[in-house]
Structure formats: C-alpha cells, structure tokens
C-alpha cells in the first residue's frame, strides 16, 4: 500500500442541469452544497461540490455542451461489462424507508437484488448515472 495516498477526496459526476442535480442529490441522498465554483472558463463548465455522509464529497460538472450517457451505461449489469468507473455506493440502515422515499420522489429504480444476505438497489440520478445503495 502506498504511503503517499492518505485520503479519499471526491468523485466527479457530469450532469446536464446543475440545479436539478443539486436538488436530487440533496433530497434523495442527503448531500449539502459546500462549494460553488460557478463557471470555469477553461473547462467550459459550472462546478459545484456537495458533501454527504461521513464527509464524502461529489464534484458536479455541468458542461456547456454535455453528451448524454450511453444507453448501455444506464443498466447495472451491462454497465459493469464496460471498462471504466461504474458507480458510487452508499450504505443505508433501512432499505425499505429509502425505497419508499425513492418511490415518493419518482426516482428511477434500475435494479434490486439480495446478494449474500445484503439488500442492494441501484437507482439513477436525473441524468441516468447509476447510484448503488446497500443494506448489510
């Protein structure tokens, strides 16, 4: 193990509509906005950092000309076959309550399964990015 890497900082996610995504990540996953860099001309994008449980941060990007997520990246088992970063995973202590919240907020539930006694649910953010939620 490298002694030079000392801390996980954040995960970056590109979005098509910053305000819509901020609302979704706040209402569904409990994140709070911590830094709005606004527009970064060299990138041609708006940037905003949000923080959730345990201090974990996500950096949201809204580019001037975003490209939609490919259809096969919207399906958990198909996406896993494509090389690259797959999803962000969070733990819940009450999957039934979390699922009820998702249903009440019209969250797109992509997949549900029980694996090795764990309840696993994949949901999609407003742009189709997969998010995994696990109850041990």
Short mmCIF file of N, CA, C and O in Angstrom, two decimals:
data_model
loop_
_atom_site.label_atom_id
_atom_site.label_comp_id
_atom_site.label_asym_id
_atom_site.label_seq_id
_atom_site.Cartn_x
_atom_site.Cartn_y
_atom_site.Cartn_z
N UNK A 1 0.84 -1.19 0.00
CA UNK A 1 0.00 0.00 0.00
C UNK A 1 0.88 1.25 0.00
O UNK A 1 1.82 1.34 0.78
N UNK A 2 0.53 2.20 -0.84
CA UNK A 2 1.31 3.43 -0.92
C UNK A 2 1.07 4.29 0.31
O UNK A 2 -0.06 4.48 0.74
N UNK A 3 2.13 4.80 0.84
CA UNK A 3 2.00 5.71 1.99
C UNK A 3 1.81 7.14 1.52
O UNK A 3 1.63 8.03 2.33
N UNK A 4 1.87 7.36 0.20
CA UNK A 4 1.70 8.71 -0.33
C UNK A 4 0.24 9.09 -0.50
O UNK A 4 -0.08 10.26 -0.54
N UNK A 5 -0.66 8.11 -0.66
CA UNK A 5 -2.09 8.38 -0.77
C UNK A 5 -2.67 8.31 0.63
O UNK A 5 -2.62 7.27 1.28
N UNK A 6 -3.23 9.42 1.10
CA UNK A 6 -3.63 9.48 2.51
C UNK A 6 -5.12 9.72 2.74
O UNK A 6 -5.59 9.57 3.85
N UNK A 7 -5.88 10.07 1.67
CA UNK A 7 -7.28 10.41 1.90
C UNK A 7 -8.05 10.37 0.59
O UNK A 7 -7.54 10.78 -0.46
N UNK A 8 -9.28 9.87 0.65
CA UNK A 8 -10.19 9.95 -0.49
C UNK A 8 -10.76 11.37 -0.50
O UNK A 8 -11.23 11.86 0.54
N UNK A 9 -10.73 12.03 -1.64
CA UNK A 9 -11.22 13.40 -1.70
C UNK A 9 -12.63 13.52 -2.24
O UNK A 9 -13.52 14.02 -1.57
N UNK A 10 -12.85 13.07 -3.47
CA UNK A 10 -14.18 13.22 -4.06
C UNK A 10 -14.32 12.36 -5.30
O UNK A 10 -13.35 11.81 -5.80
N UNK A 11 -15.55 12.28 -5.78
CA UNK A 11 -15.87 11.65 -7.05
C UNK A 11 -16.49 12.72 -7.94
O UNK A 11 -17.30 13.52 -7.47
N UNK A 12 -16.13 12.75 -9.21
CA UNK A 12 -16.69 13.72 -10.15
C UNK A 12 -17.80 13.09 -10.98
O UNK A 12 -17.66 11.97 -11.46
N UNK A 13 -18.89 13.82 -11.14
CA UNK A 13 -20.02 13.37 -11.94
C UNK A 13 -20.46 14.53 -12.85
O UNK A 13 -20.74 15.63 -12.36
N UNK A 14 -20.53 14.26 -14.14
CA UNK A 14 -21.04 15.27 -15.08
C UNK A 14 -22.56 15.20 -15.11
O UNK A 14 -23.13 14.11 -15.11
N UNK A 15 -23.18 16.36 -15.15
CA UNK A 15 -24.64 16.45 -15.15
C UNK A 15 -25.08 17.41 -16.26
O UNK A 15 -24.30 18.25 -16.71
N UNK A 16 -26.32 17.30 -16.67
CA UNK A 16 -26.82 18.19 -17.72
C UNK A 16 -27.48 19.45 -17.17
O UNK A 16 -27.58 20.45 -17.86
N UNK A 17 -27.94 19.40 -15.92
CA UNK A 17 -28.65 20.53 -15.31
C UNK A 17 -28.25 20.61 -13.84
O UNK A 17 -28.72 19.82 -13.02
N UNK A 18 -27.39 21.56 -13.52
CA UNK A 18 -26.83 21.67 -12.17
C UNK A 18 -27.91 21.81 -11.10
O UNK A 18 -27.88 21.13 -10.08
N UNK A 19 -28.86 22.69 -11.32
CA UNK A 19 -29.89 22.93 -10.29
C UNK A 19 -30.72 21.68 -10.04
O UNK A 19 -31.01 21.33 -8.90
N UNK A 20 -31.10 20.98 -11.11
CA UNK A 20 -31.88 19.75 -10.97
C UNK A 20 -31.08 18.70 -10.21
O UNK A 20 -31.59 18.02 -9.32
N UNK A 21 -29.80 18.56 -10.56
CA UNK A 21 -28.96 17.56 -9.90
C UNK A 21 -28.70 17.92 -8.44
O UNK A 21 -28.72 17.04 -7.58
N UNK A 22 -28.44 19.19 -8.15
CA UNK A 22 -28.26 19.61 -6.76
C UNK A 22 -29.49 19.24 -5.93
O UNK A 22 -29.37 18.69 -4.83
N UNK A 23 -30.66 19.53 -6.45
CA UNK A 23 -31.90 19.21 -5.74
C UNK A 23 -32.00 17.71 -5.51
O UNK A 23 -32.33 17.26 -4.41
N UNK A 24 -31.72 16.89 -6.54
CA UNK A 24 -31.82 15.44 -6.44
C UNK A 24 -30.85 14.88 -5.40
O UNK A 24 -31.25 14.10 -4.53
N UNK A 25 -29.59 15.28 -5.46
CA UNK A 25 -28.60 14.74 -4.52
C UNK A 25 -28.87 15.21 -3.09
O UNK A 25 -28.57 14.50 -2.13
N UNK A 26 -29.47 16.37 -2.93
CA UNK A 26 -29.86 16.83 -1.59
C UNK A 26 -31.06 16.04 -1.07
O UNK A 26 -31.04 15.52 0.04
N UNK A 27 -32.13 15.96 -1.88
CA UNK A 27 -33.38 15.32 -1.43
C UNK A 27 -33.28 13.81 -1.30
O UNK A 27 -33.87 13.23 -0.40
N UNK A 28 -32.55 13.17 -2.20
CA UNK A 28 -32.52 11.71 -2.21
C UNK A 28 -31.38 11.15 -1.37
O UNK A 28 -31.56 10.18 -0.63
N UNK A 29 -30.20 11.74 -1.46
CA UNK A 29 -29.04 11.19 -0.76
C UNK A 29 -28.57 12.03 0.42
O UNK A 29 -27.62 11.66 1.10
N UNK A 30 -29.21 13.16 0.68
CA UNK A 30 -28.90 13.96 1.86
C UNK A 30 -27.63 14.79 1.76
O UNK A 30 -27.07 15.19 2.78
N UNK A 31 -27.18 15.07 0.55
CA UNK A 31 -25.98 15.90 0.38
C UNK A 31 -26.31 17.36 0.60
O UNK A 31 -27.46 17.78 0.46
N UNK A 32 -25.28 18.15 0.93
CA UNK A 32 -25.42 19.59 1.08
C UNK A 32 -24.35 20.27 0.23
O UNK A 32 -23.24 19.77 0.11
N UNK A 33 -24.70 21.40 -0.33
CA UNK A 33 -23.75 22.15 -1.14
C UNK A 33 -22.68 22.75 -0.25
O UNK A 33 -22.99 23.35 0.78
N UNK A 34 -21.42 22.56 -0.61
CA UNK A 34 -20.33 23.12 0.21
C UNK A 34 -19.48 24.12 -0.55
O UNK A 34 -18.85 24.98 0.07
N UNK A 35 -19.43 24.03 -1.86
CA UNK A 35 -18.61 24.98 -2.63
C UNK A 35 -19.16 25.08 -4.03
O UNK A 35 -19.27 24.08 -4.74
N UNK A 36 -19.53 26.30 -4.42
CA UNK A 36 -19.98 26.52 -5.79
C UNK A 36 -18.91 27.35 -6.47
O UNK A 36 -18.71 28.51 -6.18
N UNK A 37 -18.17 26.69 -7.36
CA UNK A 37 -17.13 27.38 -8.11
C UNK A 37 -17.72 28.16 -9.27
O UNK A 37 -17.02 28.90 -9.93
N UNK A 38 -18.97 27.94 -9.50
CA UNK A 38 -19.67 28.56 -10.62
C UNK A 38 -19.01 28.21 -11.94
O UNK A 38 -18.64 27.07 -12.15
N UNK A 39 -18.83 29.16 -12.81
CA UNK A 39 -18.36 28.87 -14.16
C UNK A 39 -16.84 28.91 -14.23
O UNK A 39 -16.21 29.84 -13.74
N UNK A 40 -16.25 27.88 -14.84
CA UNK A 40 -14.80 27.79 -15.00
C UNK A 40 -14.52 27.86 -16.51
O UNK A 40 -14.63 26.85 -17.21
N UNK A 41 -14.16 29.05 -17.02
CA UNK A 41 -13.99 29.23 -18.46
C UNK A 41 -13.05 28.22 -19.15
O UNK A 41 -13.40 27.73 -20.23
N UNK A 42 -11.89 27.87 -18.56
CA UNK A 42 -11.03 26.92 -19.28
C UNK A 42 -11.69 25.55 -19.51
O UNK A 42 -11.37 24.86 -20.47
N UNK A 43 -12.63 25.18 -18.65
CA UNK A 43 -13.34 23.91 -18.81
C UNK A 43 -14.61 24.06 -19.64
O UNK A 43 -15.11 23.08 -20.20
N UNK A 44 -15.16 25.26 -19.66
CA UNK A 44 -16.46 25.45 -20.28
C UNK A 44 -17.54 24.76 -19.47
O UNK A 44 -18.43 24.12 -20.02
N UNK A 45 -17.43 24.87 -18.12
CA UNK A 45 -18.35 24.14 -17.25
C UNK A 45 -18.57 24.88 -15.94
O UNK A 45 -17.70 25.61 -15.47
N UNK A 46 -19.75 24.63 -15.36
CA UNK A 46 -20.03 25.03 -13.97
C UNK A 46 -19.58 23.88 -13.09
O UNK A 46 -19.72 22.71 -13.45
N UNK A 47 -19.09 24.21 -11.90
CA UNK A 47 -18.64 23.18 -10.95
C UNK A 47 -19.24 23.49 -9.59
O UNK A 47 -19.30 24.64 -9.16
N UNK A 48 -19.65 22.43 -8.90
CA UNK A 48 -20.18 22.57 -7.55
C UNK A 48 -19.81 21.33 -6.74
O UNK A 48 -19.92 20.21 -7.23
N UNK A 49 -19.34 21.54 -5.51
CA UNK A 49 -19.04 20.42 -4.61
C UNK A 49 -20.19 20.26 -3.63
O UNK A 49 -20.72 21.23 -3.09
N UNK A 50 -20.57 18.99 -3.41
CA UNK A 50 -21.58 18.66 -2.41
C UNK A 50 -20.99 17.65 -1.44
O UNK A 50 -20.10 16.88 -1.80
N UNK A 51 -21.46 17.67 -0.20
CA UNK A 51 -20.93 16.77 0.84
C UNK A 51 -22.06 16.00 1.47
O UNK A 51 -23.11 16.54 1.78
N UNK A 52 -21.80 14.69 1.67
CA UNK A 52 -22.79 13.81 2.27
C UNK A 52 -22.26 13.12 3.51
O UNK A 52 -21.33 13.62 4.16
N UNK A 53 -22.81 11.96 3.79
CA UNK A 53 -22.48 11.21 4.99
C UNK A 53 -20.97 10.97 5.11
O UNK A 53 -20.29 10.72 4.13
N UNK A 54 -20.46 11.09 6.32
CA UNK A 54 -19.05 10.85 6.58
C UNK A 54 -18.11 11.85 5.94
O UNK A 54 -16.92 11.62 5.86
N UNK A 55 -18.65 12.95 5.43
CA UNK A 55 -17.82 13.97 4.80
C UNK A 55 -17.47 13.67 3.34
O UNK A 55 -16.70 14.38 2.73
N UNK A 56 -18.06 12.60 2.78
CA UNK A 56 -17.79 12.23 1.39
C UNK A 56 -18.28 13.32 0.45
O UNK A 56 -19.40 13.82 0.60
N UNK A 57 -17.45 13.68 -0.53
CA UNK A 57 -17.82 14.75 -1.46
C UNK A 57 -17.96 14.26 -2.89
O UNK A 57 -17.26 13.34 -3.31
N UNK A 58 -18.86 14.90 -3.60
CA UNK A 58 -19.04 14.71 -5.03
C UNK A 58 -18.86 16.06 -5.69
O UNK A 58 -19.38 17.07 -5.21
N UNK A 59 -18.11 16.07 -6.79
CA UNK A 59 -17.93 17.28 -7.58
C UNK A 59 -18.83 17.15 -8.81
O UNK A 59 -18.66 16.24 -9.61
N UNK A 60 -19.81 18.04 -8.91
CA UNK A 60 -20.71 18.03 -10.05
C UNK A 60 -20.21 19.00 -11.11
O UNK A 60 -19.80 20.12 -10.79
N UNK A 61 -20.24 18.56 -12.37
CA UNK A 61 -19.84 19.38 -13.51
C UNK A 61 -21.04 19.54 -14.43
O UNK A 61 -21.70 18.56 -14.75
N UNK A 62 -21.30 20.76 -14.87
CA UNK A 62 -22.29 20.98 -15.93
C UNK A 62 -21.56 21.68 -17.07
O UNK A 62 -21.28 22.87 -17.01
N UNK A 63 -21.25 20.92 -18.11
CA UNK A 63 -20.55 21.46 -19.28
C UNK A 63 -21.50 22.21 -20.19
O UNK A 63 -22.70 21.95 -20.21
N UNK A 64 -20.93 23.12 -20.98
CA UNK A 64 -21.73 23.89 -21.93
C UNK A 64 -22.43 22.98 -22.94
O UNK A 64 -23.56 23.24 -23.32
N UNK A 65 -21.75 21.93 -23.37
CA UNK A 65 -22.31 21.01 -24.37
C UNK A 65 -22.16 19.57 -23.87
O UNK A 65 -21.34 18.82 -24.38
N UNK A 66 -22.95 19.19 -22.86
CA UNK A 66 -22.81 17.83 -22.32
C UNK A 66 -23.28 16.77 -23.33
O UNK A 66 -24.15 17.03 -24.15
N UNK A 67 -22.66 15.61 -23.24
CA UNK A 67 -23.07 14.48 -24.06
C UNK A 67 -23.87 13.54 -23.17
O UNK A 67 -23.47 13.23 -22.06
N UNK A 68 -25.03 13.06 -23.64
CA UNK A 68 -25.85 12.17 -22.81
C UNK A 68 -25.15 10.85 -22.52
O UNK A 68 -24.30 10.41 -23.29
N UNK A 69 -25.51 10.25 -21.41
CA UNK A 69 -24.94 8.96 -21.02
C UNK A 69 -25.40 7.91 -22.04
O UNK A 69 -26.58 7.88 -22.41
N UNK A 70 -24.49 7.05 -22.53
CA UNK A 70 -24.90 6.00 -23.47
C UNK A 70 -25.91 5.05 -22.82
O UNK A 70 -25.83 4.77 -21.62
N UNK A 71 -26.83 4.55 -23.60
CA UNK A 71 -27.92 3.72 -23.08
C UNK A 71 -27.40 2.51 -22.30
O UNK A 71 -27.95 2.15 -21.26
N UNK A 72 -26.33 1.86 -22.78
CA UNK A 72 -25.85 0.66 -22.07
C UNK A 72 -25.19 0.99 -20.74
O UNK A 72 -24.99 0.11 -19.92
N UNK A 73 -24.89 2.26 -20.47
CA UNK A 73 -24.35 2.67 -19.17
C UNK A 73 -25.46 2.86 -18.14
O UNK A 73 -25.19 3.05 -16.96
N UNK A 74 -26.71 2.83 -18.56
CA UNK A 74 -27.85 3.03 -17.67
C UNK A 74 -28.32 1.73 -17.02
O UNK A 74 -29.17 1.76 -16.15
N UNK A 75 -27.79 0.59 -17.45
CA UNK A 75 -28.21 -0.72 -16.95
C UNK A 75 -27.07 -1.32 -16.14
O UNK A 75 -25.98 -1.53 -16.67
N UNK A 76 -27.29 -1.60 -14.83
CA UNK A 76 -26.18 -2.05 -13.97
C UNK A 76 -25.35 -3.20 -14.54
O UNK A 76 -24.13 -3.09 -14.63
N UNK A 77 -25.96 -4.30 -14.92
CA UNK A 77 -25.18 -5.45 -15.36
C UNK A 77 -24.49 -5.21 -16.70
O UNK A 77 -23.40 -5.73 -16.94
N UNK A 78 -25.10 -4.44 -17.59
CA UNK A 78 -24.46 -4.10 -18.86
C UNK A 78 -23.32 -3.12 -18.62
O UNK A 78 -22.24 -3.25 -19.19
N UNK A 79 -23.55 -2.14 -17.77
CA UNK A 79 -22.52 -1.14 -17.47
C UNK A 79 -21.28 -1.78 -16.87
O UNK A 79 -20.16 -1.38 -17.18
N UNK A 80 -21.46 -2.78 -16.03
CA UNK A 80 -20.31 -3.42 -15.38
C UNK A 80 -19.37 -4.07 -16.39
O UNK A 80 -18.19 -4.24 -16.12
N UNK A 81 -19.87 -4.40 -17.56
CA UNK A 81 -19.04 -5.02 -18.60
C UNK A 81 -18.17 -4.00 -19.34
O UNK A 81 -17.21 -4.38 -20.00
N UNK A 82 -18.53 -2.72 -19.22
CA UNK A 82 -17.78 -1.67 -19.89
C UNK A 82 -16.66 -1.20 -18.97
O UNK A 82 -16.89 -0.89 -17.81
N UNK A 83 -15.45 -1.15 -19.51
CA UNK A 83 -14.31 -0.73 -18.70
C UNK A 83 -14.49 0.73 -18.27
O UNK A 83 -14.95 1.57 -19.03
N UNK A 84 -14.14 1.01 -17.02
CA UNK A 84 -14.20 2.37 -16.51
C UNK A 84 -14.87 2.41 -15.16
O UNK A 84 -15.28 1.40 -14.61
N UNK A 85 -15.00 3.60 -14.63
CA UNK A 85 -15.66 3.81 -13.35
C UNK A 85 -17.14 3.46 -13.49
O UNK A 85 -17.77 3.80 -14.48
N UNK A 86 -17.71 2.79 -12.50
CA UNK A 86 -19.05 2.26 -12.61
C UNK A 86 -20.12 3.04 -11.85
O UNK A 86 -21.12 3.43 -12.41
N UNK A 87 -19.95 3.21 -10.56
CA UNK A 87 -21.00 3.85 -9.77
C UNK A 87 -20.43 4.25 -8.41
O UNK A 87 -19.34 3.86 -8.05
N UNK A 88 -21.21 5.01 -7.69
CA UNK A 88 -20.93 5.36 -6.30
C UNK A 88 -21.88 4.52 -5.46
O UNK A 88 -23.04 4.35 -5.83
N UNK A 89 -21.41 3.98 -4.34
CA UNK A 89 -22.25 3.14 -3.48
C UNK A 89 -22.36 3.75 -2.09
O UNK A 89 -21.38 4.26 -1.55
N UNK A 90 -23.56 3.68 -1.54
CA UNK A 90 -23.83 4.19 -0.21
C UNK A 90 -24.50 3.09 0.62
O UNK A 90 -25.21 2.24 0.08
N UNK A 91 -24.30 3.14 1.92
CA UNK A 91 -24.94 2.18 2.83
C UNK A 91 -26.14 2.83 3.48
O UNK A 91 -26.09 4.00 3.86
N UNK A 92 -27.22 2.07 3.62
CA UNK A 92 -28.39 2.52 4.35
C UNK A 92 -28.64 1.57 5.51
O UNK A 92 -28.25 0.40 5.46
N UNK A 93 -29.30 2.07 6.54
CA UNK A 93 -29.67 1.20 7.65
C UNK A 93 -31.15 0.81 7.57
O UNK A 93 -31.66 0.08 8.41
N UNK A 94 -31.85 1.30 6.51
CA UNK A 94 -33.27 0.98 6.35
C UNK A 94 -33.65 1.05 4.87
O UNK A 94 -34.11 2.09 4.39
N UNK A 95 -33.42 -0.03 4.15
CA UNK A 95 -33.70 -0.06 2.71
C UNK A 95 -35.17 0.20 2.41
O UNK A 95 -35.49 0.88 1.44
N UNK A 96 -36.06 -0.34 3.24
CA UNK A 96 -37.50 -0.14 2.99
C UNK A 96 -37.85 1.34 3.05
O UNK A 96 -38.59 1.84 2.19
N UNK A 97 -37.32 2.06 4.02
CA UNK A 97 -37.60 3.50 4.13
C UNK A 97 -36.96 4.26 2.96
O UNK A 97 -37.56 5.19 2.41
N UNK A 98 -35.74 3.87 2.58
CA UNK A 98 -35.08 4.53 1.47
C UNK A 98 -35.85 4.29 0.17
O UNK A 98 -36.06 5.20 -0.62
N UNK A 99 -36.30 3.06 -0.04
CA UNK A 99 -37.07 2.76 -1.24
C UNK A 99 -38.38 3.55 -1.25
O UNK A 99 -38.80 4.06 -2.30
N UNK A 100 -39.02 3.67 -0.09
CA UNK A 100 -40.26 4.45 -0.01
C UNK A 100 -40.00 5.90 -0.40
O UNK A 100 -40.81 6.51 -1.12
N UNK A 101 -38.88 6.47 0.05
CA UNK A 101 -38.51 7.84 -0.34
C UNK A 101 -38.33 7.92 -1.85
O UNK A 101 -38.83 8.84 -2.50
N UNK A 102 -37.61 6.95 -2.42
CA UNK A 102 -37.38 6.93 -3.86
C UNK A 102 -38.69 6.87 -4.64
O UNK A 102 -38.88 7.60 -5.62
N UNK A 103 -39.60 6.01 -4.20
CA UNK A 103 -40.89 5.90 -4.88
C UNK A 103 -41.69 7.19 -4.76
O UNK A 103 -42.31 7.64 -5.73
N UNK A 104 -41.65 7.80 -3.58
CA UNK A 104 -42.39 9.05 -3.37
C UNK A 104 -41.84 10.19 -4.22
O UNK A 104 -42.58 11.09 -4.61
N UNK A 105 -40.55 10.15 -4.50
CA UNK A 105 -39.89 11.22 -5.27
C UNK A 105 -39.72 10.85 -6.74
O UNK A 105 -39.01 11.54 -7.48
N UNK A 106 -40.35 9.75 -7.17
CA UNK A 106 -40.28 9.29 -8.56
C UNK A 106 -38.85 9.04 -9.03
O UNK A 106 -38.50 9.31 -10.19
N UNK A 107 -38.02 8.51 -8.15
CA UNK A 107 -36.65 8.15 -8.51
C UNK A 107 -36.69 6.89 -9.37
O UNK A 107 -37.45 5.96 -9.09
N UNK A 108 -35.89 6.88 -10.40
CA UNK A 108 -35.81 5.74 -11.30
C UNK A 108 -35.03 4.61 -10.63
O UNK A 108 -33.82 4.72 -10.43
N UNK A 109 -35.72 3.53 -10.26
CA UNK A 109 -35.07 2.36 -9.65
C UNK A 109 -34.69 1.42 -10.78
O UNK A 109 -35.55 0.91 -11.50
N UNK A 110 -33.38 1.19 -10.93
CA UNK A 110 -32.86 0.41 -12.05
C UNK A 110 -32.84 -1.09 -11.76
O UNK A 110 -33.05 -1.90 -12.67
N UNK A 111 -32.57 -1.45 -10.51
CA UNK A 111 -32.33 -2.87 -10.22
C UNK A 111 -32.39 -3.09 -8.71
O UNK A 111 -31.88 -2.27 -7.95
N UNK A 112 -32.98 -4.20 -8.30
CA UNK A 112 -32.99 -4.60 -6.90
C UNK A 112 -32.63 -6.06 -6.81
O UNK A 112 -33.10 -6.87 -7.61
N UNK A 113 -31.81 -6.41 -5.83
CA UNK A 113 -31.40 -7.80 -5.66
C UNK A 113 -30.93 -8.00 -4.22
O UNK A 113 -30.53 -7.06 -3.55
N UNK A 114 -31.00 -9.25 -3.77
CA UNK A 114 -30.39 -9.63 -2.49
C UNK A 114 -29.19 -10.49 -2.81
O UNK A 114 -29.31 -11.49 -3.53
N UNK A 115 -28.01 -10.08 -2.34
CA UNK A 115 -26.78 -10.82 -2.59
C UNK A 115 -26.07 -11.08 -1.27
O UNK A 115 -25.79 -10.13 -0.53
N UNK A 116 -25.82 -12.35 -0.98
CA UNK A 116 -25.14 -12.73 0.26
C UNK A 116 -25.81 -12.10 1.48
O UNK A 116 -25.13 -11.63 2.40
N UNK A 117 -27.12 -12.05 1.48
CA UNK A 117 -27.87 -11.51 2.61
C UNK A 117 -27.97 -10.00 2.64
O UNK A 117 -28.61 -9.45 3.53
N UNK A 118 -27.35 -9.30 1.67
CA UNK A 118 -27.42 -7.85 1.62
C UNK A 118 -28.48 -7.42 0.62
O UNK A 118 -28.60 -7.98 -0.46
N UNK A 119 -29.24 -6.41 1.00
CA UNK A 119 -30.22 -5.82 0.10
C UNK A 119 -29.51 -4.75 -0.72
O UNK A 119 -28.87 -3.86 -0.17
N UNK A 120 -29.60 -4.88 -2.05
CA UNK A 120 -28.90 -3.96 -2.95
C UNK A 120 -29.91 -3.35 -3.91
O UNK A 120 -30.75 -4.05 -4.49
N UNK A 121 -29.83 -2.04 -4.09
CA UNK A 121 -30.70 -1.35 -5.03
C UNK A 121 -29.87 -0.34 -5.81
O UNK A 121 -29.08 0.41 -5.23
N UNK A 122 -30.03 -0.36 -7.13
CA UNK A 122 -29.42 0.65 -7.99
C UNK A 122 -30.51 1.63 -8.39
O UNK A 122 -31.59 1.23 -8.82
N UNK A 123 -30.19 2.91 -8.27
CA UNK A 123 -31.09 3.96 -8.72
C UNK A 123 -30.34 4.81 -9.74
O UNK A 123 -29.11 4.69 -9.86
N UNK A 124 -31.09 5.61 -10.48
CA UNK A 124 -30.47 6.50 -11.45
C UNK A 124 -30.71 7.95 -11.04
O UNK A 124 -31.82 8.30 -10.65
N UNK A 125 -29.66 8.75 -11.15
CA UNK A 125 -29.84 10.18 -10.91
C UNK A 125 -30.58 10.76 -12.11
O UNK A 125 -30.92 10.04 -13.05
N UNK A 126 -30.87 12.06 -12.13
CA UNK A 126 -31.67 12.62 -13.23
C UNK A 126 -31.07 12.44 -14.62
O UNK A 126 -31.78 12.50 -15.62
N UNK A 127 -29.76 12.21 -14.71
CA UNK A 127 -29.11 12.00 -15.99
C UNK A 127 -28.87 10.54 -16.32
O UNK A 127 -28.25 10.20 -17.33
N UNK A 128 -29.31 9.64 -15.45
CA UNK A 128 -29.13 8.21 -15.67
C UNK A 128 -27.89 7.62 -15.06
O UNK A 128 -27.60 6.44 -15.25
N UNK A 129 -27.13 8.41 -14.31
CA UNK A 129 -25.94 7.91 -13.63
C UNK A 129 -26.37 6.95 -12.53
O UNK A 129 -27.23 7.26 -11.71
N UNK A 130 -25.75 5.76 -12.51
CA UNK A 130 -26.12 4.74 -11.54
C UNK A 130 -25.55 5.05 -10.16
O UNK A 130 -24.38 5.44 -10.02
N UNK A 131 -26.38 4.87 -9.15
CA UNK A 131 -26.00 5.01 -7.74
C UNK A 131 -26.47 3.73 -7.05
O UNK A 131 -27.62 3.34 -7.18
N UNK A 132 -25.57 3.10 -6.30
CA UNK A 132 -25.90 1.85 -5.60
C UNK A 132 -26.15 2.16 -4.12
O UNK A 132 -25.43 2.94 -3.51
N UNK A 133 -27.17 1.52 -3.57
CA UNK A 133 -27.49 1.66 -2.15
C UNK A 133 -27.56 0.23 -1.59
O UNK A 133 -28.23 -0.63 -2.16
N UNK A 134 -26.86 0.00 -0.46
CA UNK A 134 -26.75 -1.35 0.12
C UNK A 134 -27.17 -1.30 1.58
O UNK A 134 -26.77 -0.42 2.32
N UNK A 135 -27.95 -2.30 1.99
CA UNK A 135 -28.22 -2.51 3.41
C UNK A 135 -27.62 -3.86 3.80
O UNK A 135 -28.09 -4.89 3.35
N UNK A 136 -26.56 -3.82 4.63
CA UNK A 136 -25.94 -5.09 5.05
C UNK A 136 -26.91 -5.96 5.84
O UNK A 136 -27.83 -5.47 6.46
#
